[in-house]
PDB file of C-alpha atoms in Angstrom:
ATOM      1  CA  MET A   1       8.799  -9.106  13.066  1.00 84.00           C
ATOM      2  CA  PHE A   2      10.606  -5.559  12.252  1.00 90.00           C
ATOM      3  CA  ILE A   3       9.444  -2.162  13.596  1.00 96.00           C
ATOM      4  CA  LEU A   4       9.723   1.336  12.472  1.00 97.00           C
ATOM      5  CA  LYS A   5       7.642   4.192  14.471  1.00 98.00           C
ATOM      6  CA  VAL A   6       7.665   7.325  13.114  1.00 98.00           C
ATOM      7  CA  THR A   7       6.620  11.112  14.410  1.00 97.00           C
ATOM      8  CA  MET A   8       5.633  13.511  12.444  1.00 95.00           C
ATOM      9  CA  ALA A   9       2.817  16.748  12.599  1.00 92.00           C
ATOM     10  CA  ARG A  10       0.378  16.646  11.862  1.00 94.00           C
ATOM     11  CA  GLY A  11      -0.667  17.978   7.894  1.00 93.00           C
ATOM     12  CA  ARG A  12       1.001  15.342   5.836  1.00 96.00           C
ATOM     13  CA  THR A  13      -1.735  13.927   3.419  1.00 98.00           C
ATOM     14  CA  PRO A  14      -2.600   9.825   3.081  1.00 98.00           C
ATOM     15  CA  GLU A  15      -0.988   9.681  -0.866  1.00 98.00           C
ATOM     16  CA  GLN A  16       2.570  11.003   1.371  1.00 98.00           C
ATOM     17  CA  LYS A  17       2.062   8.389   4.768  1.00 98.00           C
ATOM     18  CA  GLU A  18       1.980   5.783   1.464  1.00 98.00           C
ATOM     19  CA  ALA A  19       5.532   6.404  -0.501  1.00 98.00           C
ATOM     20  CA  LEU A  20       6.825   7.391   3.271  1.00 98.00           C
ATOM     21  CA  ILE A  21       6.038   3.749   4.586  1.00 98.00           C
ATOM     22  CA  ALA A  22       6.440   2.029   1.052  1.00 98.00           C
ATOM     23  CA  GLN A  23      10.423   3.464   0.694  1.00 98.00           C
ATOM     24  CA  LEU A  24      10.888   2.746   4.362  1.00 98.00           C
ATOM     25  CA  SER A  25       9.592  -0.573   4.245  1.00 98.00           C
ATOM     26  CA  GLN A  26      11.706  -1.165   1.295  1.00 98.00           C
ATOM     27  CA  ALA A  27      14.489   1.039   2.757  1.00 98.00           C
ATOM     28  CA  ALA A  28      14.629  -1.571   6.066  1.00 97.00           C
ATOM     29  CA  ALA A  29      14.033  -4.567   4.699  1.00 97.00           C
ATOM     30  CA  GLU A  30      17.238  -4.221   1.660  1.00 98.00           C
ATOM     31  CA  HIS A  31      19.461  -2.557   4.713  1.00 97.00           C
ATOM     32  CA  LEU A  32      19.342  -5.269   7.610  1.00 95.00           C
ATOM     33  CA  HIS A  33      18.135  -8.284   4.803  1.00 97.00           C
ATOM     34  CA  TRP A  34      15.174  -8.455   6.712  1.00 95.00           C
ATOM     35  CA  PRO A  35      12.204  -9.650   4.427  1.00 97.00           C
ATOM     36  CA  LEU A  36       9.813  -7.074   3.739  1.00 97.00           C
ATOM     37  CA  GLU A  37       6.718  -9.294   4.945  1.00 97.00           C
ATOM     38  CA  GLU A  38       8.248  -8.878   7.986  1.00 97.00           C
ATOM     39  CA  VAL A  39       8.959  -5.082   7.679  1.00 98.00           C
ATOM     40  CA  ARG A  40       5.887  -2.972  10.260  1.00 98.00           C
ATOM     41  CA  VAL A  41       5.426   1.343   9.771  1.00 98.00           C
ATOM     42  CA  ALA A  42       3.119   2.705  12.766  1.00 98.00           C
ATOM     43  CA  ILE A  43       3.369   6.370  11.918  1.00 98.00           C
ATOM     44  CA  TYR A  44       2.212   8.670  14.969  1.00 98.00           C
ATOM     45  CA  GLU A  45       0.929  12.074  14.436  1.00 97.00           C
ATOM     46  CA  VAL A  46       1.455  15.287  17.035  1.00 97.00           C
ATOM     47  CA  GLY A  47      -0.606  18.591  16.507  1.00 95.00           C
ATOM     48  CA  GLU A  48       1.818  21.411  16.881  1.00 93.00           C
ATOM     49  CA  TYR A  49       0.622  22.670  20.525  1.00 94.00           C
ATOM     50  CA  GLU A  50       2.277  18.929  21.104  1.00 94.00           C
ATOM     51  CA  TRP A  51       4.880  19.103  19.386  1.00 92.00           C
ATOM     52  CA  GLY A  52       7.939  21.710  21.009  1.00 93.00           C
ATOM     53  CA  ILE A  53      11.309  23.211  19.514  1.00 91.00           C
ATOM     54  CA  GLY A  54      13.640  25.363  21.542  1.00 93.00           C
ATOM     55  CA  GLY A  55      10.922  25.688  24.299  1.00 95.00           C
ATOM     56  CA  ARG A  56       8.259  26.811  22.164  1.00 95.00           C
ATOM     57  CA  SER A  57       5.303  24.804  20.572  1.00 94.00           C
ATOM     58  CA  MET A  58       5.650  24.682  17.014  1.00 91.00           C
ATOM     59  CA  ALA A  59       2.376  26.817  16.841  1.00 93.00           C
ATOM     60  CA  ALA A  60       3.563  29.365  18.712  1.00 93.00           C
ATOM     61  CA  ARG A  61       6.936  29.496  16.609  1.00 92.00           C
ATOM     62  CA  ARG A  62       4.359  29.019  13.663  1.00 89.00           C
ATOM     63  CA  LYS A  63       2.602  32.522  14.276  1.00 90.00           C
ATOM     64  CA  ASP A  64       5.722  34.678  15.445  1.00 87.00           C
ATOM     65  CA  VAL A  65       6.281  33.781  11.729  1.00 87.00           C
ATOM     66  CA  GLN A  66       2.636  34.801  10.714  1.00 90.00           C
ATOM     67  CA  ASN A  67       3.206  38.101  12.538  1.00 88.00           C
ATOM     68  CA  HIS A  68       6.442  39.628  11.113  1.00 81.00           C
TER      69      HIS A  68
END
C-alpha cells in the first residue's frame, strides 16, 4: 500500500478534492509503478487560524489585505 498525505487550507469544494485525489493517485501509480488500487490519499484540512505564514496566521494576513 502507498499513502499520500495532503495538508491544505480549508475551502476547496468536494469536486476539487475528488479531482485532486484522482490526479495524485494516477500520478503516483504511473511514476512509482504502483498499482492504482493500492494508492491511498488522505486529505487533512487546516483552518486559517491553524495555518501560519511568516509568523502570522492566515486569518491575520487576510485581515491585513482586506484593510488595505
